[in-house]
mmCIF file of C-alpha atoms in Angstrom:
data_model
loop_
_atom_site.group_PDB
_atom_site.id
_atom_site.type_symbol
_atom_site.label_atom_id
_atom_site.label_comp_id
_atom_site.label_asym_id
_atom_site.label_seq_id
_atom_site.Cartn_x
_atom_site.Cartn_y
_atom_site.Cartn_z
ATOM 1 C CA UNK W 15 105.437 125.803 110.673
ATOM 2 C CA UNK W 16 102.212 127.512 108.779
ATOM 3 C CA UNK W 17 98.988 125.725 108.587
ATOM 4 C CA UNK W 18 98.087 126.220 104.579
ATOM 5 C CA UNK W 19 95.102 124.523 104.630
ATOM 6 C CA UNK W 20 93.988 122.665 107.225
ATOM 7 C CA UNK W 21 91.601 120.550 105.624
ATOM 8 C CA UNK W 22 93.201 119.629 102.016
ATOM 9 C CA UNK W 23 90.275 117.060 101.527
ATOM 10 C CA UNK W 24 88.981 113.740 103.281
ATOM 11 C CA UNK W 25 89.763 110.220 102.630
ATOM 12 C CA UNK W 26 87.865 107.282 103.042
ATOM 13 C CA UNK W 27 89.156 104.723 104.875
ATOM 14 C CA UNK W 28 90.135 102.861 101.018
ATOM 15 C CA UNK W 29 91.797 105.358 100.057
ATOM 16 C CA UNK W 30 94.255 105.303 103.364
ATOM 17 C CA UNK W 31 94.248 101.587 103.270
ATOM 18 C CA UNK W 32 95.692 101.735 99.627
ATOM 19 C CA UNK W 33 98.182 104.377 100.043
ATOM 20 C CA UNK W 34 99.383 102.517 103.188
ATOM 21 C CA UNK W 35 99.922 99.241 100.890
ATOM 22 C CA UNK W 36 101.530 101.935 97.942
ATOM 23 C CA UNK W 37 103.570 102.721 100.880
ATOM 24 C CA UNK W 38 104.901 98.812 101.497
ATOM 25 C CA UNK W 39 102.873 98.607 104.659
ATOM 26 C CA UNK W 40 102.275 94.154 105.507
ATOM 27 C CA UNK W 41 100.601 92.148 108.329
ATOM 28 C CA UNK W 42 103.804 90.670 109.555
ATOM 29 C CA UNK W 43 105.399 93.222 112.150
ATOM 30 C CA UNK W 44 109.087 92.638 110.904
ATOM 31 C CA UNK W 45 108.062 93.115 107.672
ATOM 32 C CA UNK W 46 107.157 96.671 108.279
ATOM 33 C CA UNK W 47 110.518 97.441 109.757
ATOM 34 C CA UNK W 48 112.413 99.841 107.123
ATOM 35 C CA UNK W 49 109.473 100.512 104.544
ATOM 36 C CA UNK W 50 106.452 102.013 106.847
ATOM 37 C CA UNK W 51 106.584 103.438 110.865
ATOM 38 C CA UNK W 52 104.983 101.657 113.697
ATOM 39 C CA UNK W 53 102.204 103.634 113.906
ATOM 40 C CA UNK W 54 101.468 103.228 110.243
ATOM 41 C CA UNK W 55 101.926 99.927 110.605
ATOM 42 C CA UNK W 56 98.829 99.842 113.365
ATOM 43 C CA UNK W 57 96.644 101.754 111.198
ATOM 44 C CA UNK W 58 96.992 99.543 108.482
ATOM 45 C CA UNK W 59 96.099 96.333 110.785
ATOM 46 C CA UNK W 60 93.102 98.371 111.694
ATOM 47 C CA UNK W 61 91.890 99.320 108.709
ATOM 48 C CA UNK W 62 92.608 95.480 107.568
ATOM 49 C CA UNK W 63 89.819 95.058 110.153
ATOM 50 C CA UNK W 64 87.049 97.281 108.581
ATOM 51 C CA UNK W 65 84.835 96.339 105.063
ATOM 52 C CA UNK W 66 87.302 99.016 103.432
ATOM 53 C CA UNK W 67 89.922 95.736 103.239
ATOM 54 C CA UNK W 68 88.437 94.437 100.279
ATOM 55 C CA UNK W 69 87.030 97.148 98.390
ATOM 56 C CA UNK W 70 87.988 98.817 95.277
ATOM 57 C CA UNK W 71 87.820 101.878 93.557
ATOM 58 C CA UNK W 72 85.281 101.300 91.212
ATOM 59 C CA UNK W 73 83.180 99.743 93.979
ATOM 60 C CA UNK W 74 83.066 103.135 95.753
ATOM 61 C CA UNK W 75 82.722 105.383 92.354
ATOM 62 C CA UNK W 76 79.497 103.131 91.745
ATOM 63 C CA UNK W 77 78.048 103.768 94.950
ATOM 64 C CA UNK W 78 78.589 107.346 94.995
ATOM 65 C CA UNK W 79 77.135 107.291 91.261
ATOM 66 C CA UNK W 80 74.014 105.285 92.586
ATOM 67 C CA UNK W 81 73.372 107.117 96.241
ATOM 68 C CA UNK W 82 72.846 110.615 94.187
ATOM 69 C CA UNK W 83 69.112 109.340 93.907
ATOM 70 C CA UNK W 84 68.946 109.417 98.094
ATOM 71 C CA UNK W 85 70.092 112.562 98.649
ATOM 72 C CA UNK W 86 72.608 112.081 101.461
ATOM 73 C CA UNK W 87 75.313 114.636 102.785
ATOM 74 C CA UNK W 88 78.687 113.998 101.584
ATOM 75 C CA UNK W 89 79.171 113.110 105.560
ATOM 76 C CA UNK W 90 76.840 110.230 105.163
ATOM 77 C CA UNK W 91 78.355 109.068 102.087
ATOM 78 C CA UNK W 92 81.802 108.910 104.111
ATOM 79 C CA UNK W 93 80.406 106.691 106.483
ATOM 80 C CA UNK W 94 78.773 104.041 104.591
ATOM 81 C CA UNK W 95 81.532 104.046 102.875
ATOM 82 C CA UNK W 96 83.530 103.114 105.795
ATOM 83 C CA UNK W 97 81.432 100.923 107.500
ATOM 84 C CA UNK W 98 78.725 99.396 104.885
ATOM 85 C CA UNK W 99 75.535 99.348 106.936
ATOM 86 C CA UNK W 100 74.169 95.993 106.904
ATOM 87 C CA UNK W 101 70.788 96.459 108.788
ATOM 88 C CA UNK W 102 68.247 99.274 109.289
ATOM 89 C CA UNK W 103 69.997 99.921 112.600
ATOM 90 C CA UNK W 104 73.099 100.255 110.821
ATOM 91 C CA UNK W 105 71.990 102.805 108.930
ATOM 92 C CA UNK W 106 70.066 105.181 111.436
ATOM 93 C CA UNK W 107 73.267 105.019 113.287
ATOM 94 C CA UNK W 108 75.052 106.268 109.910
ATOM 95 C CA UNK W 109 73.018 108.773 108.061
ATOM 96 C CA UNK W 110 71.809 111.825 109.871
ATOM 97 C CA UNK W 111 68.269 112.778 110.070
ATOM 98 C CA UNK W 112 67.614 109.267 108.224
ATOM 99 C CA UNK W 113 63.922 108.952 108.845
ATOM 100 C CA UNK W 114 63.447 112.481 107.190
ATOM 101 C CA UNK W 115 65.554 111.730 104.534
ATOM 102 C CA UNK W 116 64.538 108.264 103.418
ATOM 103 C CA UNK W 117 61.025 109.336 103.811
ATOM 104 C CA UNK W 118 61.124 111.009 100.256
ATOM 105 C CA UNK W 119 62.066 109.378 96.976
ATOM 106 C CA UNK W 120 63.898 110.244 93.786
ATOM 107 C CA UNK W 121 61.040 112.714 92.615
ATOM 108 C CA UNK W 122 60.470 114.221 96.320
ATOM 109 C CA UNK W 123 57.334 112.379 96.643
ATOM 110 C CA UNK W 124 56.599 110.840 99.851
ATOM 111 C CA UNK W 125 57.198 107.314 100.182
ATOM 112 C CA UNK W 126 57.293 104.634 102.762
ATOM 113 C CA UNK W 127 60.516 105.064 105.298
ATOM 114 C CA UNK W 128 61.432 101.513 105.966
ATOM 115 C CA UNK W 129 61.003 100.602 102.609
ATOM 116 C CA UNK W 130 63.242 103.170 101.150
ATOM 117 C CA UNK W 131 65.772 102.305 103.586
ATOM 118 C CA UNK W 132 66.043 98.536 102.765
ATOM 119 C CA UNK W 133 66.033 99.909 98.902
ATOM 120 C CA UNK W 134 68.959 101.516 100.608
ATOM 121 C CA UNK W 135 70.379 98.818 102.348
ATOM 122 C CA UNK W 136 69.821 96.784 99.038
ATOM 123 C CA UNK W 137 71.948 98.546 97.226
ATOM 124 C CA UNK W 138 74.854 99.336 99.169
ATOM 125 C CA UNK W 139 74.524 95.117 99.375
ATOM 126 C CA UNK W 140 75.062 94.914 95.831
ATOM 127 C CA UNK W 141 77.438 97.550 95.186
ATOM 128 C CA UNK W 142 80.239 97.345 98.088
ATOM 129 C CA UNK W 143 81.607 94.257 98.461
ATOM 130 C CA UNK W 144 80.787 92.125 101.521
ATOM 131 C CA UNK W 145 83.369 91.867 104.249
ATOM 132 C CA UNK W 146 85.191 88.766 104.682
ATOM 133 C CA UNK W 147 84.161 85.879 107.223
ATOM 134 C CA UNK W 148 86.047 86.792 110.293
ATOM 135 C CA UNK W 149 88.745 84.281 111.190
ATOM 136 C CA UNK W 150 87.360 82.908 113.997
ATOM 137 C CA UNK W 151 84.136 81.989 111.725
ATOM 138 C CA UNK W 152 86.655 80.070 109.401
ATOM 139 C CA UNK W 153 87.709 77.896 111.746
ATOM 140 C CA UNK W 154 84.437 76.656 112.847
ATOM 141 C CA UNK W 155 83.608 76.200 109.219
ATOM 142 C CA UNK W 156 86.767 74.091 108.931
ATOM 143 C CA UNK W 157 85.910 72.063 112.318
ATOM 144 C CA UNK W 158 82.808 71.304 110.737
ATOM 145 C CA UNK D 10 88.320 109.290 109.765
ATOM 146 C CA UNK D 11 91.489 110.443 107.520
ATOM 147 C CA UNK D 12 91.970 114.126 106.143
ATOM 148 C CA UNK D 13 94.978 115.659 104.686
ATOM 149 C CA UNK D 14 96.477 118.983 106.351
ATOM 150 C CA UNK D 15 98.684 121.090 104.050
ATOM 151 C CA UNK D 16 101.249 122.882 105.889
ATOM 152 C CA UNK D 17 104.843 125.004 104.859
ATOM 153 C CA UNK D 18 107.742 124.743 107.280
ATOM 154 C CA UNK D 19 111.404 125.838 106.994
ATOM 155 C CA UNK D 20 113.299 122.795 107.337
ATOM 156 C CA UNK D 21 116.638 122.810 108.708
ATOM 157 C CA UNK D 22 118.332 119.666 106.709
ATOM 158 C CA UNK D 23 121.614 118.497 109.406
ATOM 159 C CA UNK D 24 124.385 117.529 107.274
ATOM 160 C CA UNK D 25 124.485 113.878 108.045
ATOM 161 C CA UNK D 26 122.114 113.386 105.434
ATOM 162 C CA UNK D 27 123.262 115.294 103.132
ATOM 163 C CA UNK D 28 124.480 111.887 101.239
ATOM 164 C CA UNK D 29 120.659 111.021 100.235
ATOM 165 C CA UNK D 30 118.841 112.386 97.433
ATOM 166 C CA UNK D 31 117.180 115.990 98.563
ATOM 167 C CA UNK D 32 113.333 114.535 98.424
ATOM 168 C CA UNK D 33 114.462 111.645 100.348
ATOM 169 C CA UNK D 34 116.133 113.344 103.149
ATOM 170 C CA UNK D 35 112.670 115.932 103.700
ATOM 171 C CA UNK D 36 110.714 113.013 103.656
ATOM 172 C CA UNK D 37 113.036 111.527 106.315
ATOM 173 C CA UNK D 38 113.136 114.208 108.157
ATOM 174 C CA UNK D 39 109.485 115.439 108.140
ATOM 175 C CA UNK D 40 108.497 111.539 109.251
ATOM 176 C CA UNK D 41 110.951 112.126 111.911
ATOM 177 C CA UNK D 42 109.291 115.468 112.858
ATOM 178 C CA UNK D 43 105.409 114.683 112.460
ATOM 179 C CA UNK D 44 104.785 111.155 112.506
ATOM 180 C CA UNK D 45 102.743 109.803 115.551
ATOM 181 C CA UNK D 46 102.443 113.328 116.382
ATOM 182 C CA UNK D 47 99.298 115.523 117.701
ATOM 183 C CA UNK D 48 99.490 118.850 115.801
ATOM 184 C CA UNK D 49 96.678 120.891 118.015
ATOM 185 C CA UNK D 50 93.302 121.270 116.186
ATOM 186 C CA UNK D 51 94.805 119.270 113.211
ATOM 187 C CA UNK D 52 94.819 115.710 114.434
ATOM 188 C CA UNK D 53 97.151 113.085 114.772
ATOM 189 C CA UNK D 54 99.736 113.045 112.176
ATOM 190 C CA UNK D 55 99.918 108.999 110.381
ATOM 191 C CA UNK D 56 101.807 109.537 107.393
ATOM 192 C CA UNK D 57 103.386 112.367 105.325
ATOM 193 C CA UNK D 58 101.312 111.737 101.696
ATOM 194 C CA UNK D 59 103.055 113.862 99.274
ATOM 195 C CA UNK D 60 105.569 116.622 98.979
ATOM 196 C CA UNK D 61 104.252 119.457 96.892
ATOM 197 C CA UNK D 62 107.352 121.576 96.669
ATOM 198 C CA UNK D 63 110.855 122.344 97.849
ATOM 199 C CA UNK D 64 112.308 125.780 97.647
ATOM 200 C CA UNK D 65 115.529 127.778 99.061
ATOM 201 C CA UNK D 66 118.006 125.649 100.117
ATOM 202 C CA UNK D 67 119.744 128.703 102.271
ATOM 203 C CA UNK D 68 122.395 128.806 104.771
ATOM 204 C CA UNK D 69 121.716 131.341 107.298
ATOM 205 C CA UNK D 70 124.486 132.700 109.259
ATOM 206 C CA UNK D 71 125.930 130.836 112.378
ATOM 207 C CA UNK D 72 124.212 127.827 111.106
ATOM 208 C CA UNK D 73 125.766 124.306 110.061
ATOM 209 C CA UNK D 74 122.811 123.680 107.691
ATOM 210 C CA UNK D 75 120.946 124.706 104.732
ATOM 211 C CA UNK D 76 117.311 125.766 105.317
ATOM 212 C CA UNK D 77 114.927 124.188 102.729
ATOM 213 C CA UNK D 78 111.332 125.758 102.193
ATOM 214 C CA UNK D 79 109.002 122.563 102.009
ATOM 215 C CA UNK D 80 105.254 122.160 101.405
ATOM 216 C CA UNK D 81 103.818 119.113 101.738
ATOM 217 C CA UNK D 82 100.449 117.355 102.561
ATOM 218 C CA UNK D 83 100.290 114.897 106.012
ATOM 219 C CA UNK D 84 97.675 112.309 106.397
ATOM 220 C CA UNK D 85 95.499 113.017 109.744
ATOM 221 C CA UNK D 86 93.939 110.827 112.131
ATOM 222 C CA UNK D 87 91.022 113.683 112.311
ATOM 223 C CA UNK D 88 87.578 112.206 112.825
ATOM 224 C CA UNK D 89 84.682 115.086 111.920
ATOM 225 C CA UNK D 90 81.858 115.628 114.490
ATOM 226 C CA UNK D 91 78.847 112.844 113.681
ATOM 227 C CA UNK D 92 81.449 110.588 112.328
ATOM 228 C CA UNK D 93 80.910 106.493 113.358
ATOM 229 C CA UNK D 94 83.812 104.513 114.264
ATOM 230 C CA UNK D 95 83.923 101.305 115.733
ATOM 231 C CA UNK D 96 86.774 100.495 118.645
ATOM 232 C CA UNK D 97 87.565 98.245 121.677
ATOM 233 C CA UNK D 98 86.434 98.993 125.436
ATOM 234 C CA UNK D 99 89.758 99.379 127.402
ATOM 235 C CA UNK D 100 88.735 100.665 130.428
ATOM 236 C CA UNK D 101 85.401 101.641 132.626
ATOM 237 C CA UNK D 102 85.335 103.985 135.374
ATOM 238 C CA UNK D 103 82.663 106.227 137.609
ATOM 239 C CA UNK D 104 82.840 108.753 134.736
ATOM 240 C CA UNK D 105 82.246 106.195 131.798
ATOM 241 C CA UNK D 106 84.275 104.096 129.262
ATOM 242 C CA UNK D 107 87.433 104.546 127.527
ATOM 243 C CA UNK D 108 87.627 103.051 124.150
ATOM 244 C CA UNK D 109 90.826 101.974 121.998
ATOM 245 C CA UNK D 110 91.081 101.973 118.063
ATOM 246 C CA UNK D 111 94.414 100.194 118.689
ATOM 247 C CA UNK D 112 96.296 103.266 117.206
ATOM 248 C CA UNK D 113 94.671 105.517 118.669
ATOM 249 C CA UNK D 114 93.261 104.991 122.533
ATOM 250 C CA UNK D 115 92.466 108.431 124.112
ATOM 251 C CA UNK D 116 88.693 108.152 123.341
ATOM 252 C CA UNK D 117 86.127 108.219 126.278
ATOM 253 C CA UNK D 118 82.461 107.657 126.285
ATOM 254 C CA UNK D 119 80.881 109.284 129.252
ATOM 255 C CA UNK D 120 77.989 108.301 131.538
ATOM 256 C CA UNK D 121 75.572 110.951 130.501
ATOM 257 C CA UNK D 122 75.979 110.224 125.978
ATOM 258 C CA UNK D 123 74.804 106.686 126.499
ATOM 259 C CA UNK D 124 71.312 105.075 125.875
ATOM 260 C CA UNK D 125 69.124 106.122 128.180
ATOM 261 C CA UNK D 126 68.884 103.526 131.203
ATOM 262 C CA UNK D 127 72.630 102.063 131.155
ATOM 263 C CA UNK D 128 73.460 102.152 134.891
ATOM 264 C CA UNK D 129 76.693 100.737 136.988
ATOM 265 C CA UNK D 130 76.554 97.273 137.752
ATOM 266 C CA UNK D 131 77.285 96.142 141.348
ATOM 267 C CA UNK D 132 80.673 95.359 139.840
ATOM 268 C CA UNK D 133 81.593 98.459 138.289
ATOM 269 C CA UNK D 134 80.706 97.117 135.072
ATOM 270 C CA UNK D 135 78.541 99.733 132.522
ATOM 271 C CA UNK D 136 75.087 97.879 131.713
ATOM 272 C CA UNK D 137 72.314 98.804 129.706
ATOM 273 C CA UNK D 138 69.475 97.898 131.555
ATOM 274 C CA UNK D 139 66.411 97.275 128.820
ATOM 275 C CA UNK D 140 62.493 97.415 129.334
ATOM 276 C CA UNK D 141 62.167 93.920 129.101
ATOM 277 C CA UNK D 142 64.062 93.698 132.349
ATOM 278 C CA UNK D 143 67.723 92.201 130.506
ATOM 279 C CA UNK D 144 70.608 93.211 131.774
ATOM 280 C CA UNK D 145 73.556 94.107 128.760
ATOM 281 C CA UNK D 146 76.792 94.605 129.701
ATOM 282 C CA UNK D 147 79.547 96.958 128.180
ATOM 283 C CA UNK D 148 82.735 94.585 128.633
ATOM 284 C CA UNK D 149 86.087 94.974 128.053
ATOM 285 C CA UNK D 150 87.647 94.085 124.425
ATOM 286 C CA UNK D 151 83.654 94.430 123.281
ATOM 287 C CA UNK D 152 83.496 96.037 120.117
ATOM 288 C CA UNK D 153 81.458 98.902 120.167
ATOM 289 C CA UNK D 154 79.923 101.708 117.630
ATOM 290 C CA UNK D 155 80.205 105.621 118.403
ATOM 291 C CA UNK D 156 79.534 108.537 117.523
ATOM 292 C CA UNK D 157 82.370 110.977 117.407
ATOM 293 C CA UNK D 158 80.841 113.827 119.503
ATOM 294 C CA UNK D 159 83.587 116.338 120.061
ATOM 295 C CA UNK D 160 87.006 116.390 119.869
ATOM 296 C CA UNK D 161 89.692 118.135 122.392
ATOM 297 C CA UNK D 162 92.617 119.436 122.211
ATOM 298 C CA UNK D 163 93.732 119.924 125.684
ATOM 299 C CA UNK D 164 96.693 122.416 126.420
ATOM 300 C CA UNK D 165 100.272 121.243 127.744
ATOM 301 C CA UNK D 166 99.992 121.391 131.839
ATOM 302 C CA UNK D 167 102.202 123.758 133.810
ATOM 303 C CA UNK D 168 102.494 120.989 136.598
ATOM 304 C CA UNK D 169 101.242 117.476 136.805
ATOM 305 C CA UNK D 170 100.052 115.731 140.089
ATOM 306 C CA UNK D 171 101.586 112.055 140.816
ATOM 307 C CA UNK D 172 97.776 110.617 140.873
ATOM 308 C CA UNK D 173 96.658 112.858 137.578
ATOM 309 C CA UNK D 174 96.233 110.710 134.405
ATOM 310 C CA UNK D 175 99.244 110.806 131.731
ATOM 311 C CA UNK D 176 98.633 113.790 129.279
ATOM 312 C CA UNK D 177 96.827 112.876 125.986
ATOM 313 C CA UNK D 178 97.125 115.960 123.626
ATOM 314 C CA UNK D 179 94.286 115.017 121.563
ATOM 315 C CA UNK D 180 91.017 113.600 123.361
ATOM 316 C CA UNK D 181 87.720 112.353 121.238
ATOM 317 C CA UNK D 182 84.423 112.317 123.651
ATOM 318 C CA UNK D 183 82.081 109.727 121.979
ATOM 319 C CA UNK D 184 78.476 109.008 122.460
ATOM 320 C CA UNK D 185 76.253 105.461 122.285
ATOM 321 C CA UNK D 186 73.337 107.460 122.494
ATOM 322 C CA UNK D 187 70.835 106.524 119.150
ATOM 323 C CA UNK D 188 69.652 104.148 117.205
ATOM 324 C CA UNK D 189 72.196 101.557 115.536
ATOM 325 C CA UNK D 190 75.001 102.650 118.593
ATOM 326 C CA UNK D 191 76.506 100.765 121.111
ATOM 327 C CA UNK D 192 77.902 96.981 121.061
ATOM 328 C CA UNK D 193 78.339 95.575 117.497
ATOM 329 C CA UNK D 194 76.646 92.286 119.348
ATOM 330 C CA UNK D 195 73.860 93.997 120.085
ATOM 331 C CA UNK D 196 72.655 94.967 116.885
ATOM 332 C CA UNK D 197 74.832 91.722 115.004
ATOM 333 C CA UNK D 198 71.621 89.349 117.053
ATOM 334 C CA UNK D 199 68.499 91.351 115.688
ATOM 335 C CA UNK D 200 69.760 90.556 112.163
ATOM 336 C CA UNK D 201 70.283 86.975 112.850
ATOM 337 C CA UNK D 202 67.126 86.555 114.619
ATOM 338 C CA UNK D 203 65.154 88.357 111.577
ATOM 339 C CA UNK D 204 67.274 85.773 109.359
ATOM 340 C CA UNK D 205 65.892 83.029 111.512
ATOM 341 C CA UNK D 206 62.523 84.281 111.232
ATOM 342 C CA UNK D 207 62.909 84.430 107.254
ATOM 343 C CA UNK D 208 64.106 80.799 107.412
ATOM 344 C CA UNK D 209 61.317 79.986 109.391
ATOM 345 C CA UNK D 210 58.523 81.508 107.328
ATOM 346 C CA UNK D 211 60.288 79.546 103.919
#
């Protein structure tokens, strides 16, 4: 075996979800018999599990197209990506260095932090889809 | 979370699948090779992507099989340093908590990466003890938030003890320590109570 290149690129999680489904990868555990392994099979149900489940690849080519204006490291792309920051926490948790990042706009000029951030947060709102309400949410909704 | 590795290997192809189309057979028989598989410093192995090329097809002396020159690309389970990921507690010990993405479950979060004030309970439960004197607890099936703070990639052992844990070949430390990190709860009720207070104030 010789490693060519160990890193041949990173995938968001969309793009691994996808190529699972490509792949014939379902929910139902007998259905995965034949087409997709096991332990494809559990990565799919997890991924099912994070915002990349309904997203789509315009979705992501708009946010990357609209986050040029906030400077962030590939890196932090990656992981909003992944995990679509809802709240401020969210996003410190995300983006490294976010308070001296977000504390500069589009023309380098200094600008309020937390306001930059929600700008932030605003946008990723708009431009990734929301995640889906959680089953257990569903069936309240329906006891109701 | 997911990178691609591009690797060559000589393939041996064993004659019993010889009936299959060539490309199926290496894909076959790479997925039988790699999949679920820890290749050291690469990752886990989930899926073989694409094949880029097959060459030779030789059979070497003394051998039953022809030899087939295959590059190809494998999906990795390879999370980057600084990378968030979200999993399930599984476990809590003296040393800290062990954490499950349900593929994937040797990931530990030790004592010393965690916010600042999370002590043992008198139960052996993690808590995160706060300054306004509550009392959090890590629990197990909690989702929680890390940060992927090194990864290891442990060598085989010459010889096990009975009471030593089973061998994981690939080991993620995480940490909870930051802003934004820790139980998805935790940071799930600011947001609802700044909702209420919006509701409030309409």
């Amino acid at each position: 075996m010789k490693i060519q290149k160990a890193n041949a690129g990173i995938l968001t999680n969309f793009e691994v979800l996808d190529f699972l489904q490509t792949r014939g990868a379902k929910v139902d555990p007998m259905g995965c018999l034949g087409a997709v392994a096991a332990s494809e099979c559990k990565v799919y149900e997890y991924l099912l599990k994070t915002p990349a489940c309904n997203q789509t690849r315009e979705s992501i080519y708009e946010f990357v197209k609209r986050s040029e204006g906030f400077k962030l490291a590939e890196a932090d792309k990656l992981n909003v990506i992944n995990w679509r920051p809802s709240s401020a926490a969210d996003a410190y948790a995300m983006i490294e260095e976010c308070g001296k990042r977000f504390s500069k706009d589009d023309q380098g000029e200094a600008c309020d932090e937390d306001e930059r951030v929600q700008e932030f947060l605003d946008m990723v709102k708009e431009v990734l889809p929301p995640p889906p309400p959680k089953a257990e949410a569903e069936a309240e909704a329906v006891q109701e | 979370m997911f990178a691609l590795s591009q690797i060559e290997h000589d393939l041996p192809m064993p004659p019993h699948l010889l009936s299959r189309p060539l490309p199926d057979a290496i894909k076959a028989e790479l997925e039988r090779l790699f999949l679920d598989k820890v290749i050291a410093n690469l990752g886990l192995c989930v899926s073989v992507y694409d094949i880029r090329s097959i060459e030779g097809g030789s059979i070497h002396p003394g051998q039953g099989c022809s030899t087939y020159k295959v590059s190809f690309r494998l999906l990795m389970f390879k999370p980057f340093n600084g990378e968030v990921l979200v999993g399930r507690i599984i476990g809590y010990d003296d040393k800290g908590l062990q954490v499950s993405l349900d593929f994937f479950s040797d990931i530990s979060i030790p004592g010393h990466l965690m916010q600042f004030g999370t002590v043992r309970g008198p139960d052996g439960r993690w808590m995160l003890k706060t300054e306004d004197g509550d009392e959090l607890y890590l629990d197990l099936d909690d989702e929680i938030r890390f940060l992927v703070s090194s990864t290891k990639y442990p060598r085989i052992p010459i010889d096990q003890k009975e009471d030593d844990p089973p061998f994981a070949p690939m080991q993620i430390v995480g940490s909870i320590k930051g802003d934004g990190l820790g139980l998805l709860a935790w940071w799930a009720a600011d947001e609802e109570e700044g909702e209420e207070a919006a509701e409030q104030e309409q």
